[in-house]
mmCIF file of C-alpha atoms in Angstrom:
data_model
loop_
_atom_site.group_PDB
_atom_site.id
_atom_site.type_symbol
_atom_site.label_atom_id
_atom_site.label_comp_id
_atom_site.label_asym_id
_atom_site.label_seq_id
_atom_site.Cartn_x
_atom_site.Cartn_y
_atom_site.Cartn_z
ATOM 1 C CA MET N 1 32.918 3.691 51.817
ATOM 2 C CA ALA N 2 29.220 3.549 52.645
ATOM 3 C CA ASP N 3 28.755 6.955 50.999
ATOM 4 C CA LEU N 4 30.349 5.681 47.784
ATOM 5 C CA ALA N 5 28.082 2.657 47.747
ATOM 6 C CA LYS N 6 25.065 4.892 48.399
ATOM 7 C CA GLN N 7 26.077 7.239 45.542
ATOM 8 C CA ALA N 8 26.641 4.268 43.226
ATOM 9 C CA ASN N 9 23.185 2.926 44.082
ATOM 10 C CA GLN N 10 21.619 6.353 43.488
ATOM 11 C CA GLN N 11 23.391 6.698 40.145
ATOM 12 C CA ALA N 12 22.306 3.198 39.114
ATOM 13 C CA ALA N 13 18.731 3.983 40.128
ATOM 14 C CA ALA N 14 18.829 7.276 38.212
ATOM 15 C CA GLN N 15 20.236 5.542 35.124
ATOM 16 C CA ALA N 16 17.586 2.822 35.354
ATOM 17 C CA GLU N 17 14.870 5.464 35.698
ATOM 18 C CA ALA N 18 16.236 7.387 32.699
ATOM 19 C CA ALA N 19 16.399 4.173 30.661
ATOM 20 C CA ALA N 20 12.795 3.393 31.635
ATOM 21 C CA ARG N 21 11.707 6.899 30.544
ATOM 22 C CA ARG N 22 13.533 6.497 27.217
ATOM 23 C CA ALA N 23 11.921 3.086 26.675
ATOM 24 C CA GLU N 24 8.493 4.513 27.516
ATOM 25 C CA ALA N 25 9.032 7.440 25.141
ATOM 26 C CA ALA N 26 10.174 5.044 22.406
ATOM 27 C CA ALA N 27 7.087 2.891 22.973
ATOM 28 C CA ARG N 28 4.819 5.955 22.786
ATOM 29 C CA GLU N 29 6.562 7.069 19.568
ATOM 30 C CA ALA N 30 6.195 3.588 18.054
ATOM 31 C CA GLN N 31 2.506 3.555 19.017
ATOM 32 C CA GLU N 32 2.042 7.016 17.490
ATOM 33 C CA GLN N 33 3.757 5.926 14.249
ATOM 34 C CA LYS N 34 1.556 2.832 14.131
ATOM 35 C CA ARG N 35 -1.539 4.994 14.706
ATOM 36 C CA ARG N 36 -0.474 7.420 11.939
ATOM 37 C CA ALA N 37 0.137 4.533 9.541
ATOM 38 C CA ALA N 38 -3.270 3.048 10.383
ATOM 39 C CA GLU N 39 -4.934 6.445 9.945
ATOM 40 C CA LYS N 40 -3.186 6.917 6.584
ATOM 41 C CA LEU N 41 -4.387 3.512 5.378
ATOM 42 C CA ALA N 42 -7.915 4.180 6.620
ATOM 43 C CA THR N 43 -8.167 7.540 4.857
ATOM 44 C CA GLU N 44 -6.092 6.881 1.726
ATOM 45 C CA SER N 45 -8.124 7.409 -1.397
ATOM 46 C CA PRO N 46 -7.744 5.304 -4.547
ATOM 47 C CA SER N 47 -5.223 6.435 -7.156
ATOM 48 C CA ALA N 48 -4.125 5.433 -10.636
ATOM 49 C CA VAL N 49 -1.890 2.374 -10.901
ATOM 50 C CA THR N 50 1.729 2.886 -11.936
ATOM 51 C CA ILE N 51 4.550 0.393 -12.350
ATOM 52 C CA ASP N 52 5.985 1.651 -9.057
ATOM 53 C CA ASP N 53 2.962 0.138 -7.292
ATOM 54 C CA MET N 54 3.779 -3.387 -8.422
ATOM 55 C CA SER N 55 5.649 -5.686 -6.092
ATOM 56 C CA ARG N 56 7.461 -8.019 -8.476
ATOM 57 C CA GLY N 57 11.125 -7.119 -8.715
ATOM 58 C CA ASP N 58 11.215 -5.057 -5.522
ATOM 59 C CA LYS N 59 13.482 -7.553 -3.786
ATOM 60 C CA ILE N 60 16.222 -7.082 -6.359
ATOM 61 C CA GLN N 61 18.480 -4.513 -4.726
ATOM 62 C CA GLY N 62 21.486 -2.724 -6.148
ATOM 63 C CA SER N 63 22.785 -2.859 -9.674
ATOM 64 C CA GLY N 64 25.214 -4.853 -11.701
ATOM 65 C CA VAL N 65 25.688 -6.838 -14.845
ATOM 66 C CA LEU N 66 22.815 -9.190 -14.034
ATOM 67 C CA LYS N 67 20.554 -7.178 -11.749
ATOM 68 C CA THR N 68 20.105 -4.116 -13.954
ATOM 69 C CA PRO N 69 18.841 -5.974 -17.054
ATOM 70 C CA ILE N 70 16.607 -8.188 -14.919
ATOM 71 C CA LYS N 71 15.018 -5.189 -13.194
ATOM 72 C CA ALA N 72 14.635 -3.400 -16.538
ATOM 73 C CA GLY N 73 12.972 -6.471 -18.039
ATOM 74 C CA ILE N 74 10.534 -6.742 -15.148
ATOM 75 C CA ARG N 75 9.647 -3.041 -15.385
ATOM 76 C CA ALA N 76 9.156 -3.358 -19.167
ATOM 77 C CA GLU N 77 6.804 -6.314 -18.616
ATOM 78 C CA GLN N 78 4.865 -4.340 -16.045
ATOM 79 C CA LYS N 79 4.523 -1.338 -18.365
ATOM 80 C CA LEU N 80 3.416 -3.660 -21.166
ATOM 81 C CA ASN N 81 0.856 -5.181 -18.819
ATOM 82 C CA LEU N 82 -0.663 -1.748 -18.119
ATOM 83 C CA ILE N 83 -0.703 -0.958 -21.844
ATOM 84 C CA GLN N 84 -2.518 -4.246 -22.529
ATOM 85 C CA VAL N 85 -5.157 -3.347 -19.932
ATOM 86 C CA GLU N 86 -5.655 0.059 -21.581
ATOM 87 C CA GLN N 87 -5.933 -1.542 -25.033
ATOM 88 C CA ALA N 88 -8.396 -4.169 -23.799
ATOM 89 C CA LEU N 89 -10.482 -1.396 -22.264
ATOM 90 C CA GLN N 90 -10.466 0.482 -25.574
ATOM 91 C CA LEU N 91 -11.501 -2.710 -27.387
ATOM 92 C CA PHE N 92 -14.394 -3.118 -24.946
ATOM 93 C CA TRP N 93 -15.454 0.435 -25.701
ATOM 94 C CA GLY N 94 -15.152 -0.256 -29.431
ATOM 95 C CA PHE N 95 -17.343 -3.368 -29.291
ATOM 96 C CA GLU N 96 -19.860 -2.231 -26.684
ATOM 97 C CA GLY N 97 -19.944 1.516 -27.360
ATOM 98 C CA ARG N 98 -19.487 2.140 -23.641
ATOM 99 C CA TYR N 99 -17.063 1.496 -20.823
ATOM 100 C CA PRO N 100 -17.671 -1.090 -18.084
ATOM 101 C CA ASN N 101 -20.166 0.099 -15.473
ATOM 102 C CA SER N 102 -18.514 -1.567 -12.485
ATOM 103 C CA HIS N 103 -15.362 -3.182 -11.207
ATOM 104 C CA GLU N 104 -16.956 -6.615 -11.521
ATOM 105 C CA GLU N 105 -17.881 -6.033 -15.171
ATOM 106 C CA PHE N 106 -14.371 -4.742 -15.862
ATOM 107 C CA MET N 107 -12.760 -7.817 -14.314
ATOM 108 C CA GLU N 108 -15.077 -10.202 -16.133
ATOM 109 C CA LYS N 109 -15.380 -8.621 -19.578
ATOM 110 C CA VAL N 110 -11.988 -6.936 -19.895
ATOM 111 C CA VAL N 111 -9.430 -8.774 -17.767
ATOM 112 C CA GLU N 112 -10.788 -12.328 -17.820
ATOM 113 C CA PHE N 113 -12.106 -12.169 -21.387
ATOM 114 C CA ASN N 114 -8.723 -10.996 -22.699
ATOM 115 C CA GLU N 115 -6.857 -13.402 -20.382
ATOM 116 C CA LEU N 116 -4.807 -10.585 -18.906
ATOM 117 C CA GLN N 117 -2.514 -11.299 -15.973
ATOM 118 C CA LEU N 118 -2.503 -8.352 -13.590
ATOM 119 C CA GLU N 119 0.804 -7.881 -11.792
ATOM 120 C CA PRO N 120 0.634 -8.282 -8.019
ATOM 121 C CA LEU N 121 0.469 -4.965 -6.192
ATOM 122 C CA GLU N 122 2.331 -4.117 -3.018
ATOM 123 C CA GLU N 123 0.391 -5.069 0.094
ATOM 124 C CA PRO N 124 -2.195 -3.966 1.250
ATOM 125 C CA TYR N 125 -3.399 -2.686 -2.135
ATOM 126 C CA GLU N 126 -5.676 -4.242 -4.723
ATOM 127 C CA TYR N 127 -6.793 -3.320 -8.214
ATOM 128 C CA TRP N 128 -9.975 -1.329 -8.541
ATOM 129 C CA TYR N 129 -11.664 -0.143 -11.733
ATOM 130 C CA ASN N 130 -12.862 3.447 -11.522
ATOM 131 C CA ALA N 131 -16.027 3.528 -13.614
ATOM 132 C CA GLU N 132 -16.116 7.346 -13.569
ATOM 133 C CA SER N 133 -12.673 7.924 -15.085
ATOM 134 C CA HIS N 134 -12.493 4.548 -16.916
ATOM 135 C CA GLU N 135 -9.067 3.777 -15.442
ATOM 136 C CA LEU N 136 -7.489 0.983 -13.476
ATOM 137 C CA TRP N 137 -6.699 2.248 -9.985
ATOM 138 C CA LYS N 138 -5.292 0.848 -6.786
ATOM 139 C CA ARG N 139 -6.973 1.052 -3.409
ATOM 140 C CA VAL N 140 -6.373 -0.234 0.075
ATOM 141 C CA LYS N 141 -8.120 -3.568 0.512
ATOM 142 C CA PRO N 142 -11.457 -2.863 2.242
ATOM 143 C CA ALA N 143 -10.803 -5.303 5.096
ATOM 144 C CA VAL N 144 -7.425 -3.685 5.778
ATOM 145 C CA ALA N 145 -8.922 -0.190 5.592
ATOM 146 C CA GLU N 146 -11.670 -1.135 8.065
ATOM 147 C CA ALA N 147 -9.173 -2.710 10.463
ATOM 148 C CA ALA N 148 -6.905 0.325 10.166
ATOM 149 C CA ALA N 149 -9.812 2.692 10.824
ATOM 150 C CA ALA N 150 -10.794 0.695 13.904
ATOM 151 C CA GLU N 151 -7.181 0.633 15.094
ATOM 152 C CA ALA N 152 -6.734 4.373 14.550
ATOM 153 C CA ALA N 153 -10.018 5.117 16.369
ATOM 154 C CA GLU N 154 -9.107 2.723 19.184
ATOM 155 C CA GLU N 155 -5.686 4.271 19.774
ATOM 156 C CA GLN N 156 -6.855 7.884 19.464
ATOM 157 C CA PRO N 157 -8.445 8.177 22.974
ATOM 158 C CA SER N 158 -5.396 6.656 24.693
ATOM 159 C CA GLU N 159 -3.280 9.442 23.232
ATOM 160 C CA THR N 160 -5.438 12.139 24.903
ATOM 161 C CA ASN N 161 -5.214 10.362 28.263
ATOM 162 C CA ASN N 162 -1.408 10.634 28.405
#
């Protein structure tokens, strides 16, 4: 009887140890995924805005008699919004004979002047005017990119210690 109790205790201890190893491995994997996500945000370069980058309408899941037309209407509005930005930029070029020199000038003389409403982007992105290509782009918000870079750099040495 004592041997059975001893074996049961050993098995319980072995199971607890295995569970602890699995939990530790899961925690390391979660930390690694978080580090990779932070590194991706820190190094992600700006890219052109598409309607897929906009957050409005993302919560509408599935399809149906009501959901499909609503989602289609939202996407049409978003596409129209991008077209209006392009047209306003062309009008600026037509009046000024040049494109805006900076993001600030673009926001002031194109977006605000034409009373355009830019659709909200998915977090952590913001609009950014690329003066070289004369396009509206998205980029990771600078504060988020800095925090992500610091987080990725902070977690990198701990990975080599394990």
